[in-house]
mmCIF file of C-alpha atoms in Angstrom:
data_model
loop_
_atom_site.group_PDB
_atom_site.id
_atom_site.type_symbol
_atom_site.label_atom_id
_atom_site.label_comp_id
_atom_site.label_asym_id
_atom_site.label_seq_id
_atom_site.Cartn_x
_atom_site.Cartn_y
_atom_site.Cartn_z
ATOM 1 C CA MET L 260 16.425 -20.527 29.961
ATOM 2 C CA THR L 261 15.144 -17.027 29.185
ATOM 3 C CA HIS L 262 17.734 -14.230 29.056
ATOM 4 C CA SER L 263 17.273 -10.528 29.865
ATOM 5 C CA ASP L 264 17.229 -9.660 26.120
ATOM 6 C CA GLY L 265 14.238 -11.951 25.579
ATOM 7 C CA SER L 266 16.271 -14.709 23.927
ATOM 8 C CA ILE L 267 15.685 -18.315 24.874
ATOM 9 C CA THR L 268 18.337 -21.005 25.181
ATOM 10 C CA THR L 269 17.189 -24.539 24.448
ATOM 11 C CA GLY L 270 19.909 -27.156 24.598
ATOM 12 C CA THR L 271 22.819 -25.597 22.713
ATOM 13 C CA ALA L 272 20.879 -23.125 20.528
ATOM 14 C CA THR L 273 19.806 -19.625 21.513
ATOM 15 C CA ARG L 274 16.743 -18.144 19.855
ATOM 16 C CA ARG L 275 15.446 -14.611 20.116
ATOM 17 C CA PHE L 276 11.957 -14.293 21.544
ATOM 18 C CA ASP L 277 10.222 -12.332 18.824
ATOM 19 C CA PRO L 278 6.437 -12.729 18.985
ATOM 20 C CA ASP L 279 5.922 -9.979 16.380
ATOM 21 C CA ARG L 280 8.322 -11.479 13.851
ATOM 22 C CA ARG L 281 5.626 -12.473 11.345
ATOM 23 C CA ASP L 282 4.207 -8.937 11.312
ATOM 24 C CA ARG L 283 7.684 -7.454 11.071
ATOM 25 C CA LEU L 284 8.457 -9.689 8.083
ATOM 26 C CA ILE L 285 5.337 -8.425 6.328
ATOM 27 C CA ASP L 286 6.305 -4.791 6.911
ATOM 28 C CA THR L 287 9.907 -5.471 5.905
ATOM 29 C CA THR L 288 8.691 -7.103 2.703
ATOM 30 C CA LEU L 289 6.915 -3.865 1.760
ATOM 31 C CA ASP L 290 10.164 -1.955 2.335
ATOM 32 C CA VAL L 291 12.088 -4.433 0.175
ATOM 33 C CA ILE L 292 9.443 -4.170 -2.577
ATOM 34 C CA ALA L 293 9.678 -0.365 -2.443
ATOM 35 C CA ARG L 294 13.463 -0.552 -2.911
ATOM 36 C CA HIS L 295 13.832 -3.497 -5.287
ATOM 37 C CA GLY L 296 10.421 -4.167 -6.845
ATOM 38 C CA VAL L 297 8.747 -7.555 -6.744
ATOM 39 C CA ALA L 298 11.224 -8.990 -9.246
ATOM 40 C CA GLY L 299 14.116 -8.100 -6.924
ATOM 41 C CA THR L 300 12.431 -9.288 -3.729
ATOM 42 C CA THR L 301 13.826 -12.530 -2.352
ATOM 43 C CA HIS L 302 13.696 -14.464 0.903
ATOM 44 C CA ARG L 303 17.330 -13.517 1.491
ATOM 45 C CA LYS L 304 16.757 -9.766 0.997
ATOM 46 C CA ILE L 305 13.756 -9.832 3.312
ATOM 47 C CA ALA L 306 15.656 -11.800 5.959
ATOM 48 C CA ALA L 307 18.651 -9.449 5.759
ATOM 49 C CA ALA L 308 16.454 -6.352 6.004
ATOM 50 C CA ALA L 309 14.547 -7.840 8.975
ATOM 51 C CA ASP L 310 17.781 -9.080 10.592
ATOM 52 C CA VAL L 311 16.486 -12.641 10.903
ATOM 53 C CA PRO L 312 17.680 -15.980 9.524
ATOM 54 C CA VAL L 313 16.276 -16.959 6.108
ATOM 55 C CA GLY L 314 14.718 -20.019 7.747
ATOM 56 C CA SER L 315 12.578 -17.697 9.857
ATOM 57 C CA VAL L 316 11.012 -16.242 6.718
ATOM 58 C CA THR L 317 10.236 -19.669 5.306
ATOM 59 C CA TYR L 318 8.962 -20.828 8.703
ATOM 60 C CA HIS L 319 6.316 -18.083 8.801
ATOM 61 C CA PHE L 320 5.395 -18.160 5.096
ATOM 62 C CA ALA L 321 5.119 -21.291 2.956
ATOM 63 C CA SER L 322 6.261 -19.426 -0.152
ATOM 64 C CA LEU L 323 7.399 -16.029 -1.334
ATOM 65 C CA ASP L 324 4.006 -15.656 -3.041
ATOM 66 C CA ASP L 325 2.278 -16.122 0.333
ATOM 67 C CA LEU L 326 4.486 -13.440 1.863
ATOM 68 C CA LEU L 327 3.880 -11.061 -1.050
ATOM 69 C CA ALA L 328 0.114 -11.583 -0.734
ATOM 70 C CA ALA L 329 0.288 -10.848 3.009
ATOM 71 C CA ALA L 330 2.369 -7.723 2.366
ATOM 72 C CA PHE L 331 0.058 -6.448 -0.353
ATOM 73 C CA THR L 332 -2.972 -7.122 1.844
ATOM 74 C CA ARG L 333 -1.393 -5.087 4.632
ATOM 75 C CA LEU L 334 -0.526 -2.274 2.211
ATOM 76 C CA ALA L 335 -4.090 -2.168 0.899
ATOM 77 C CA GLU L 336 -5.643 -2.256 4.367
ATOM 78 C CA ARG L 337 -3.399 0.478 5.776
ATOM 79 C CA THR L 338 -3.750 2.724 2.750
ATOM 80 C CA ALA L 339 -7.523 2.310 2.557
ATOM 81 C CA ALA L 340 -7.905 2.995 6.292
ATOM 82 C CA GLN L 341 -5.770 6.157 6.129
ATOM 83 C CA TYR L 342 -7.585 7.339 3.005
ATOM 84 C CA ALA L 343 -10.983 6.774 4.641
ATOM 85 C CA GLN L 344 -9.837 8.617 7.751
ATOM 86 C CA ASP L 345 -8.528 11.597 5.778
ATOM 87 C CA LEU L 346 -11.594 11.799 3.547
ATOM 88 C CA GLY L 347 -13.817 11.327 6.585
ATOM 89 C CA ALA L 348 -12.232 14.386 8.170
ATOM 90 C CA ALA L 349 -13.144 16.499 5.135
ATOM 91 C CA ALA L 350 -16.197 18.613 5.931
ATOM 92 C CA SER L 351 -17.270 19.181 2.323
ATOM 93 C CA PRO L 352 -16.731 17.914 -1.216
ATOM 94 C CA ASN L 353 -14.296 20.809 -1.761
ATOM 95 C CA GLU L 354 -12.219 19.749 1.233
ATOM 96 C CA ALA L 355 -12.368 16.159 -0.037
ATOM 97 C CA LEU L 356 -10.929 17.332 -3.373
ATOM 98 C CA ASP L 357 -8.102 19.045 -1.473
ATOM 99 C CA VAL L 358 -7.354 15.753 0.326
ATOM 100 C CA ILE L 359 -7.426 13.861 -2.983
ATOM 101 C CA SER L 360 -5.103 16.311 -4.740
ATOM 102 C CA GLY L 361 -2.704 15.974 -1.795
ATOM 103 C CA TYR L 362 -2.718 12.204 -2.190
ATOM 104 C CA ILE L 363 -2.072 12.481 -5.888
ATOM 105 C CA LEU L 364 0.959 14.652 -5.261
ATOM 106 C CA GLY L 365 2.159 12.374 -2.497
ATOM 107 C CA MET L 366 1.860 15.027 0.186
ATOM 108 C CA LEU L 367 -0.394 13.020 2.474
ATOM 109 C CA GLY L 368 0.088 9.301 1.843
ATOM 110 C CA SER L 369 2.701 7.400 3.786
ATOM 111 C CA PRO L 370 6.159 7.119 2.204
ATOM 112 C CA GLY L 371 6.916 3.930 0.356
ATOM 113 C CA THR L 372 3.309 3.350 -0.649
ATOM 114 C CA LEU L 373 3.254 4.432 -4.280
ATOM 115 C CA PHE L 374 5.700 1.978 -5.869
ATOM 116 C CA PRO L 375 4.551 -1.052 -3.866
ATOM 117 C CA SER L 376 1.003 -0.135 -4.916
ATOM 118 C CA TYR L 377 1.962 -0.226 -8.578
ATOM 119 C CA GLU L 378 3.811 -3.488 -8.034
ATOM 120 C CA LEU L 379 0.579 -4.896 -6.586
ATOM 121 C CA TYR L 380 -1.444 -3.690 -9.573
ATOM 122 C CA LEU L 381 0.992 -5.294 -11.983
ATOM 123 C CA MET L 382 1.017 -8.583 -10.084
ATOM 124 C CA ALA L 383 -2.794 -8.564 -9.830
ATOM 125 C CA ALA L 384 -3.007 -8.117 -13.587
ATOM 126 C CA ARG L 385 -0.936 -11.275 -14.005
ATOM 127 C CA ARG L 386 -2.243 -13.276 -11.049
ATOM 128 C CA PRO L 387 -6.021 -13.228 -10.721
ATOM 129 C CA GLU L 388 -5.887 -14.523 -7.127
ATOM 130 C CA LEU L 389 -4.410 -11.146 -6.103
ATOM 131 C CA ARG L 390 -7.299 -9.260 -7.665
ATOM 132 C CA ARG L 391 -9.314 -9.896 -4.509
ATOM 133 C CA ILE L 392 -6.874 -7.600 -2.705
ATOM 134 C CA THR L 393 -7.155 -4.824 -5.296
ATOM 135 C CA ASP L 394 -10.925 -5.289 -5.549
ATOM 136 C CA ARG L 395 -11.385 -4.854 -1.767
ATOM 137 C CA TRP L 396 -9.022 -1.864 -1.851
ATOM 138 C CA MET L 397 -10.992 -0.177 -4.653
ATOM 139 C CA ALA L 398 -14.276 -0.879 -2.863
ATOM 140 C CA ARG L 399 -12.972 0.768 0.310
ATOM 141 C CA SER L 400 -11.617 3.740 -1.656
ATOM 142 C CA ARG L 401 -14.951 4.216 -3.375
ATOM 143 C CA ALA L 402 -16.781 3.950 -0.060
ATOM 144 C CA ALA L 403 -14.576 6.731 1.326
ATOM 145 C CA LEU L 404 -15.184 8.863 -1.748
ATOM 146 C CA GLY L 405 -18.902 8.045 -1.559
ATOM 147 C CA ARG L 406 -19.179 10.067 1.637
ATOM 148 C CA HIS L 407 -18.854 13.182 -0.531
ATOM 149 C CA PHE L 408 -19.853 12.250 -4.088
ATOM 150 C CA ASP L 409 -22.549 10.328 -5.944
ATOM 151 C CA GLU L 410 -21.846 6.816 -7.230
ATOM 152 C CA GLN L 411 -20.942 7.710 -10.833
ATOM 153 C CA THR L 412 -18.683 10.570 -9.753
ATOM 154 C CA THR L 413 -17.035 8.280 -7.219
ATOM 155 C CA VAL L 414 -16.164 5.706 -9.902
ATOM 156 C CA MET L 415 -14.777 8.406 -12.212
ATOM 157 C CA LEU L 416 -12.758 10.050 -9.425
ATOM 158 C CA ASP L 417 -11.335 6.728 -8.284
ATOM 159 C CA ALA L 418 -10.043 5.949 -11.784
ATOM 160 C CA MET L 419 -8.786 9.491 -12.287
ATOM 161 C CA ILE L 420 -6.886 9.432 -8.996
ATOM 162 C CA GLU L 421 -4.967 6.330 -10.088
ATOM 163 C CA GLY L 422 -4.100 7.825 -13.475
ATOM 164 C CA LEU L 423 -3.048 11.202 -12.115
ATOM 165 C CA SER L 424 -1.000 9.545 -9.354
ATOM 166 C CA MET L 425 0.885 7.505 -11.921
ATOM 167 C CA HIS L 426 1.527 10.539 -14.118
ATOM 168 C CA SER L 427 2.744 12.558 -11.131
ATOM 169 C CA ALA L 428 5.027 9.758 -9.951
ATOM 170 C CA LEU L 429 6.583 9.038 -13.338
ATOM 171 C CA SER L 430 6.727 12.461 -14.950
ATOM 172 C CA LEU L 431 9.985 14.391 -15.030
ATOM 173 C CA GLU L 432 7.863 17.495 -14.526
ATOM 174 C CA PRO L 433 4.913 16.560 -12.318
ATOM 175 C CA LEU L 434 1.601 18.265 -12.874
ATOM 176 C CA PRO L 435 1.119 21.348 -10.699
ATOM 177 C CA ARG L 436 -1.329 21.003 -7.816
ATOM 178 C CA ASN L 437 -3.678 23.645 -9.235
ATOM 179 C CA LEU L 438 -4.032 21.726 -12.521
ATOM 180 C CA ILE L 439 -4.724 18.472 -10.664
ATOM 181 C CA ARG L 440 -7.286 20.239 -8.477
ATOM 182 C CA GLU L 441 -8.961 21.739 -11.559
ATOM 183 C CA ALA L 442 -9.124 18.338 -13.284
ATOM 184 C CA LEU L 443 -10.772 16.821 -10.206
ATOM 185 C CA GLN L 444 -13.202 19.727 -10.008
ATOM 186 C CA ARG L 445 -14.219 19.199 -13.647
ATOM 187 C CA VAL L 446 -15.152 15.612 -12.914
ATOM 188 C CA VAL L 447 -17.246 16.715 -9.945
ATOM 189 C CA THR L 448 -18.905 19.656 -11.720
ATOM 190 C CA PRO L 449 -18.746 19.163 -15.503
ATOM 191 C CA GLN L 450 -18.904 22.342 -17.558
#
């Protein structure tokens, strides 16, 4: 029997009809990672945050590693798509540098992206099977940058963006936007 709230009663048990549950678990996992880090992410925390039984998490994902890989893949795909869109909207290399400096300072990227990204990098350093995710992400980032810059500059900018983002996120006194913008400009037009 199907109820008005979408739940289904079979025999004596009532289950919620939730066709998007798998996707919601992936998104919830990213939220849990942002709050607790990978080390603090468990099936129970994900289930509680998603308001589902723990068995639902293990039903959709064979292991926590499978769920983490799905979450990191989603993070990389979303971030790369947004980055490509924002850089694609830039009409010139100068505008592209403005977009990049905004990302570095966290003004443009979606909230909750920075720390899960670093968690992914750390896991990929320890688990080579996750490097495919970071490799595809870097390739997409470089393709977006490549709309405005030559290949060598693109590689240098991509690495510099990661380093400056980390410094800005971890510093007690983040670098001012004008200094970040100047550093990016020096890579693009060396003195």
